[in-house]
């Protein structure tokens, strides 16, 4: 049997294969008004196409737990009934195709309130539906970004509550997996890394203090998420700094802590918290996932320039990861999983309407 097309059971959820879709922001929601943050026809078609293409699990784009948690005004959110109802339309279709619907719960932190990438991605102000970003410390991401407002302990507690409330809405919308976004320089990653976290209270300084927010969010989500459904955590395994940043060794330590707090899989990415040279190449982040898998008992997913069926099969067959997440490759080819199954001599769900193409 192909390792890529072997089912994976996590708690009470069985994912039919291990070719999964990574969260990728579409920057396509309305920026303001009653439809702000609400998924619409573009989002439905986007996710539906990948489900029809055989993808085993789909993680929606970073979905904000509050309006100011959006990375851009055009991002999805899940803080009201209109958003919950619209997400339900998507999850029902995904589940109908045998795809497990998952959601990434996120807060943009100091990197929030930016324009869409194809418009330059610059920070935007109130005149363009923007807002003042929040962060662990009054340190801007770079020279273009504003200095964020430093969160108080009361503000931190409020955000933890927002993650829990959004998880409850995600459950009502039909999601089977909840992923906490702790990577790519957004709020939770900002707290993890000493590069961006200069606090001197219980949320800064030592490793134990810097991971406090991550564990509090996981605890809050796990408390409202059903026991038989899995919780994931996405981490940037390294800041790619020689010193002063988050490290692979800390990632391995965090993996154990997350597992003890009820996390079922670590989604291993890297970077995003500081501008640093990254040696990008095929599968360049897989070694970080492999290190976590070798050092812990927590299942891991690998991501980063995984494009070919044989490449993905080898990662899993070699025991470097338990699943692979595809990003841009699934943008190029929504039916990647179906094509990979054919190449590897495996079987994957094909909609009745598409059987003539098999």
Coordinates of C-alpha atoms in Angstrom, one line a residue:
X1 CA 0.0 0.0 0.0
X2 CA 1.1 3.5 -0.7
X3 CA 2.2 5.4 2.4
X4 CA 0.7 8.6 1.0
X5 CA -2.7 7.0 0.6
X6 CA -2.9 5.1 3.8
X7 CA -5.6 6.5 6.1
X8 CA -4.5 8.2 9.3
X9 CA -6.7 8.1 12.4
X10 CA -6.4 10.9 15.0
X11 CA -8.7 10.5 18.0
X12 CA -12.1 9.7 16.5
X13 CA -11.4 11.2 13.1
X14 CA -10.0 9.1 10.2
X15 CA -8.4 11.1 7.4
X16 CA -8.6 9.0 4.2
X17 CA -5.1 9.8 2.9
X18 CA -2.1 11.9 3.9
X19 CA -2.1 14.4 1.1
X20 CA -3.4 17.5 2.8
X21 CA -4.0 21.1 1.9
X22 CA -2.0 23.7 3.8
X23 CA -3.7 27.0 4.9
X24 CA -3.3 29.7 2.3
X25 CA -4.9 33.1 2.7
X26 CA -7.0 34.1 -0.3
X27 CA -7.4 37.8 0.7
X28 CA -10.8 37.8 -0.9
X29 CA -13.4 38.5 1.8
X30 CA -15.2 41.9 2.1
X31 CA -13.1 44.2 4.3
X32 CA -15.9 45.9 6.2
X33 CA -19.7 45.9 6.8
X34 CA -22.0 42.9 7.5
X35 CA -20.0 40.7 5.1
X36 CA -16.6 41.3 6.6
X37 CA -14.7 38.1 7.1
X38 CA -17.5 36.0 5.6
X39 CA -16.5 33.3 3.1
X40 CA -18.4 33.6 -0.2
X41 CA -18.5 31.9 -3.6
X42 CA -14.8 32.3 -4.3
X43 CA -13.9 30.5 -1.0
X44 CA -16.5 27.8 -1.6
X45 CA -15.2 27.1 -5.2
X46 CA -11.6 27.2 -4.0
X47 CA -12.0 24.6 -1.3
X48 CA -14.6 22.5 -3.1
X49 CA -12.3 22.0 -6.1
X50 CA -9.5 20.5 -3.9
X51 CA -12.0 18.2 -2.1
X52 CA -13.3 17.0 -5.5
X53 CA -9.6 16.4 -6.4
X54 CA -9.1 13.9 -3.6
X55 CA -7.4 15.9 -0.9
X56 CA -7.6 14.0 2.4
X57 CA -7.8 17.0 4.7
X58 CA -8.2 20.7 3.9
X59 CA -7.2 23.4 6.4
X60 CA -8.8 26.7 5.6
X61 CA -6.8 29.8 5.4
X62 CA -5.8 31.6 8.6
X63 CA -9.2 32.5 10.1
X64 CA -9.1 35.4 12.5
X65 CA -10.6 35.1 16.0
X66 CA -11.4 38.8 16.0
X67 CA -11.6 41.7 13.5
X68 CA -8.1 43.0 14.6
X69 CA -6.7 39.5 14.4
X70 CA -7.0 39.4 10.6
X71 CA -3.8 39.6 8.7
X72 CA -5.5 41.9 6.2
X73 CA -9.0 43.5 6.1
X74 CA -9.7 40.9 3.3
X75 CA -9.2 37.8 5.4
X76 CA -11.7 35.4 6.7
X77 CA -12.9 35.5 10.3
X78 CA -15.1 33.5 12.6
X79 CA -16.6 35.8 15.3
X80 CA -20.3 36.1 14.2
X81 CA -23.3 34.1 13.0
X82 CA -23.0 35.1 9.3
X83 CA -19.5 33.7 9.1
X84 CA -20.5 30.5 10.9
X85 CA -23.3 29.9 8.5
X86 CA -21.2 30.5 5.4
X87 CA -18.4 28.2 6.7
X88 CA -21.1 25.5 7.2
X89 CA -21.8 25.5 3.4
X90 CA -18.1 24.7 2.8
X91 CA -17.7 22.0 5.4
X92 CA -20.8 20.2 4.3
X93 CA -19.5 19.9 0.7
X94 CA -16.0 18.9 1.9
X95 CA -17.4 16.2 4.1
X96 CA -19.6 15.0 1.3
X97 CA -16.5 14.3 -0.8
X98 CA -14.9 12.4 2.0
X99 CA -12.5 15.2 2.8
X100 CA -12.0 16.1 6.4
X101 CA -12.6 19.8 7.0
X102 CA -10.2 21.6 9.2
X103 CA -9.8 25.3 10.2
X104 CA -6.8 27.3 11.2
X105 CA -7.5 29.6 14.1
X106 CA -5.3 32.7 14.0
X107 CA -4.4 36.2 15.2
X108 CA -2.1 38.3 13.1
X109 CA -0.5 40.2 16.0
X110 CA 2.0 42.8 14.9
X111 CA 1.8 41.7 11.3
X112 CA -1.9 42.5 11.0
X113 CA -3.6 45.3 9.1
X114 CA -1.8 44.9 5.8
X115 CA -3.0 45.1 2.2
X116 CA -3.4 42.2 -0.2
X117 CA -0.1 40.8 -1.5
X118 CA -0.9 41.7 -5.1
X119 CA -1.5 45.3 -4.0
X120 CA 2.0 45.3 -2.4
X121 CA 1.1 44.0 1.1
X122 CA 1.9 47.3 2.8
X123 CA 0.4 48.1 6.2
X124 CA -2.9 50.0 5.9
X125 CA -4.6 52.5 8.2
X126 CA -8.2 53.4 9.0
X127 CA -8.7 55.0 5.6
X128 CA -8.2 51.5 4.0
X129 CA -10.2 49.6 6.7
X130 CA -7.0 49.1 8.8
X131 CA -6.4 49.3 12.5
X132 CA -3.7 49.5 15.1
X133 CA -2.0 46.1 15.5
X134 CA -1.2 44.3 18.8
X135 CA 1.9 42.5 19.9
X136 CA 3.8 41.1 22.9
X137 CA 6.2 44.0 22.9
X138 CA 6.3 47.5 21.2
X139 CA 8.6 46.2 18.4
X140 CA 7.6 46.6 14.8
X141 CA 8.1 43.7 12.4
X142 CA 10.2 45.9 10.1
X143 CA 10.7 49.5 9.1
X144 CA 7.4 49.4 7.1
X145 CA 5.2 48.2 9.9
X146 CA 3.9 50.3 12.7
X147 CA 4.9 49.7 16.3
X148 CA 2.2 47.5 17.8
X149 CA 0.4 48.2 21.0
X150 CA 1.8 46.1 23.7
X151 CA -0.8 43.7 25.1
X152 CA -1.7 43.9 28.7
X153 CA -2.3 40.7 30.7
X154 CA -6.0 41.5 30.5
X155 CA -5.7 41.8 26.7
X156 CA -3.9 38.5 26.5
X157 CA -6.7 36.8 28.5
X158 CA -9.3 38.4 26.1
X159 CA -7.5 36.9 23.1
X160 CA -7.3 33.5 24.7
X161 CA -11.1 33.7 25.2
X162 CA -11.5 34.7 21.5
X163 CA -9.7 31.6 20.4
X164 CA -12.1 29.4 22.5
X165 CA -15.1 31.3 21.2
X166 CA -14.0 30.8 17.6
X167 CA -13.3 27.1 18.2
X168 CA -16.9 26.8 19.4
X169 CA -18.2 28.4 16.3
X170 CA -15.9 26.2 14.1
X171 CA -17.5 23.2 15.7
X172 CA -21.0 24.5 15.0
X173 CA -19.9 25.1 11.4
X174 CA -19.0 21.5 10.9
X175 CA -15.2 21.4 11.2
X176 CA -13.6 18.2 12.4
X177 CA -10.0 19.6 13.0
X178 CA -9.0 22.8 14.7
X179 CA -5.4 24.1 14.1
X180 CA -3.9 26.8 16.3
X181 CA -1.7 29.0 14.2
X182 CA 1.6 29.5 16.1
X183 CA 3.9 30.2 13.1
X184 CA 5.0 32.7 10.5
X185 CA 5.5 35.7 12.8
X186 CA 1.9 36.1 13.8
X187 CA 0.8 36.7 17.4
X188 CA 1.5 33.3 19.1
X189 CA 4.9 33.0 17.3
X190 CA 5.7 36.5 18.4
X191 CA 5.3 35.4 22.0
X192 CA 7.4 32.3 21.4
X193 CA 10.4 34.0 20.0
X194 CA 12.8 36.1 22.1
X195 CA 13.4 38.1 18.9
X196 CA 9.9 39.7 19.1
X197 CA 9.1 39.1 22.8
X198 CA 10.9 41.4 25.1
X199 CA 8.4 41.2 28.0
X200 CA 9.5 41.0 31.6
X201 CA 6.3 39.6 33.1
X202 CA 4.9 36.0 33.1
X203 CA 4.7 36.0 29.3
X204 CA 8.3 36.9 28.5
X205 CA 11.9 36.0 29.2
X206 CA 12.3 32.2 29.9
X207 CA 11.2 29.5 27.6
X208 CA 8.4 28.6 30.1
X209 CA 7.1 32.2 30.0
X210 CA 7.4 32.6 26.2
X211 CA 5.3 29.4 25.6
X212 CA 2.7 30.4 28.1
X213 CA 0.3 32.0 25.6
X214 CA 0.6 29.1 23.2
X215 CA -0.3 26.6 25.9
X216 CA -3.1 28.8 27.3
X217 CA -4.7 29.0 23.8
X218 CA -4.4 25.3 23.3
X219 CA -6.0 24.6 26.7
X220 CA -8.8 27.0 25.9
X221 CA -9.4 25.4 22.5
X222 CA -9.1 21.9 23.8
X223 CA -11.6 22.7 26.6
X224 CA -14.4 23.4 24.0
X225 CA -13.3 21.0 21.3
X226 CA -14.8 17.5 21.5
X227 CA -12.6 14.8 23.0
X228 CA -13.0 12.7 19.9
X229 CA -11.8 15.4 17.5
X230 CA -8.1 16.4 17.0
X231 CA -6.4 19.7 17.6
X232 CA -3.3 20.6 15.6
X233 CA -0.7 23.3 16.2
X234 CA 1.3 25.0 13.4
X235 CA 4.8 26.0 14.4
X236 CA 7.7 27.8 12.7
X237 CA 10.5 25.4 13.7
X238 CA 13.2 28.2 13.4
X239 CA 13.4 31.9 12.9
X240 CA 16.5 31.2 10.8
X241 CA 18.6 33.4 13.0
X242 CA 22.1 32.4 14.3
X243 CA 21.1 33.7 17.7
X244 CA 18.3 35.5 19.5
X245 CA 15.5 33.7 17.8
X246 CA 13.2 30.6 18.2
X247 CA 15.2 27.4 17.6
X248 CA 14.6 23.8 16.4
X249 CA 15.6 22.6 19.9
X250 CA 12.8 24.7 21.4
X251 CA 10.4 23.4 18.8
X252 CA 11.1 19.8 20.0
X253 CA 10.6 20.8 23.6
X254 CA 7.4 22.6 22.7
X255 CA 6.1 19.5 20.9
X256 CA 6.3 17.6 24.1
X257 CA 4.5 20.3 26.0
X258 CA 1.8 20.6 23.4
X259 CA 1.2 16.9 23.4
X260 CA 0.8 17.0 27.1
X261 CA -1.8 19.7 26.7
X262 CA -3.9 17.7 24.2
X263 CA -2.4 18.6 20.8
X264 CA -2.6 15.6 18.3
X265 CA -0.3 16.7 15.5
X266 CA 2.4 19.3 14.9
X267 CA 2.3 21.1 11.6
X268 CA 5.9 22.0 11.1
X269 CA 6.8 25.1 9.0
X270 CA 9.5 27.8 9.5
X271 CA 10.3 31.5 9.4
X272 CA 8.1 34.5 9.1
X273 CA 9.0 36.4 12.3
X274 CA 12.0 38.2 11.0
X275 CA 13.6 38.9 7.6
X276 CA 16.3 36.3 7.4
X277 CA 18.0 34.4 4.6
X278 CA 16.2 31.0 4.1
X279 CA 17.7 28.3 2.0
X280 CA 14.6 27.5 0.0
X281 CA 14.6 24.3 -2.0
X282 CA 12.5 21.1 -2.6
X283 CA 11.4 19.8 0.8
X284 CA 13.5 22.3 2.6
X285 CA 11.5 22.2 5.8
X286 CA 11.1 18.4 6.0
X287 CA 14.2 17.9 8.1
X288 CA 12.5 20.0 10.9
X289 CA 9.5 17.8 10.9
X290 CA 11.7 14.7 10.8
X291 CA 13.7 16.0 13.9
X292 CA 10.4 16.4 15.9
X293 CA 9.2 13.0 14.8
X294 CA 12.5 11.3 15.8
X295 CA 12.6 13.0 19.2
X296 CA 8.9 12.8 20.3
X297 CA 5.8 10.6 19.9
X298 CA 3.7 13.5 18.6
X299 CA 2.6 12.9 14.9
X300 CA 3.9 15.6 12.5
X301 CA 3.1 17.0 9.1
X302 CA 5.7 18.3 6.8
X303 CA 5.3 21.3 4.4
X304 CA 7.4 23.3 2.1
X305 CA 8.0 22.8 -1.7
X306 CA 6.6 19.3 -1.6
X307 CA 5.4 19.0 -5.2
X308 CA 5.8 15.4 -6.6
X309 CA 4.0 12.2 -5.7
X310 CA 7.2 10.2 -5.4
X311 CA 8.7 13.0 -3.2
X312 CA 5.7 12.9 -0.9
X313 CA 5.7 9.1 -0.8
X314 CA 9.4 9.0 0.1
X315 CA 8.9 11.5 3.0
X316 CA 6.2 9.3 4.5
X317 CA 7.8 5.9 3.7
X318 CA 11.1 7.1 5.3
X319 CA 9.3 8.0 8.5
X320 CA 10.1 11.7 8.3
X321 CA 6.5 12.8 8.7
X322 CA 3.0 11.3 9.2
X323 CA 1.4 13.5 6.5
X324 CA 2.4 16.1 3.9
X325 CA 0.8 19.5 3.4
X326 CA 0.8 21.0 0.0
X327 CA 0.4 24.7 -0.7
X328 CA 1.2 26.3 -4.1
X329 CA 1.1 22.9 -5.8
X330 CA -2.6 22.6 -4.9
X331 CA -3.2 26.1 -6.3
X332 CA -1.6 24.9 -9.6
X333 CA -3.4 21.5 -9.6
X334 CA -6.6 21.1 -7.5
X335 CA -6.6 17.4 -8.5
X336 CA -3.0 16.7 -7.3
X337 CA -4.1 13.9 -5.0
X338 CA -6.0 12.1 -7.7
X339 CA -3.0 12.3 -10.1
X340 CA -0.6 11.2 -7.4
X341 CA -2.8 8.2 -6.6
X342 CA -2.7 7.2 -10.2
X343 CA 1.1 7.6 -10.4
X344 CA 1.5 5.5 -7.2
X345 CA -1.0 2.8 -8.1
X346 CA -3.3 3.8 -5.2
X347 CA -7.0 4.6 -4.9
X348 CA -8.6 7.9 -3.9
X349 CA -12.1 9.3 -3.9
X350 CA -13.3 10.4 -7.3
X351 CA -16.7 12.1 -7.6
X352 CA -19.2 10.1 -9.7
X353 CA -19.3 13.0 -12.1
X354 CA -15.6 12.6 -12.8
X355 CA -15.3 8.9 -13.2
X356 CA -15.1 9.2 -16.9
X357 CA -11.7 10.9 -16.4
X358 CA -10.1 8.1 -14.4

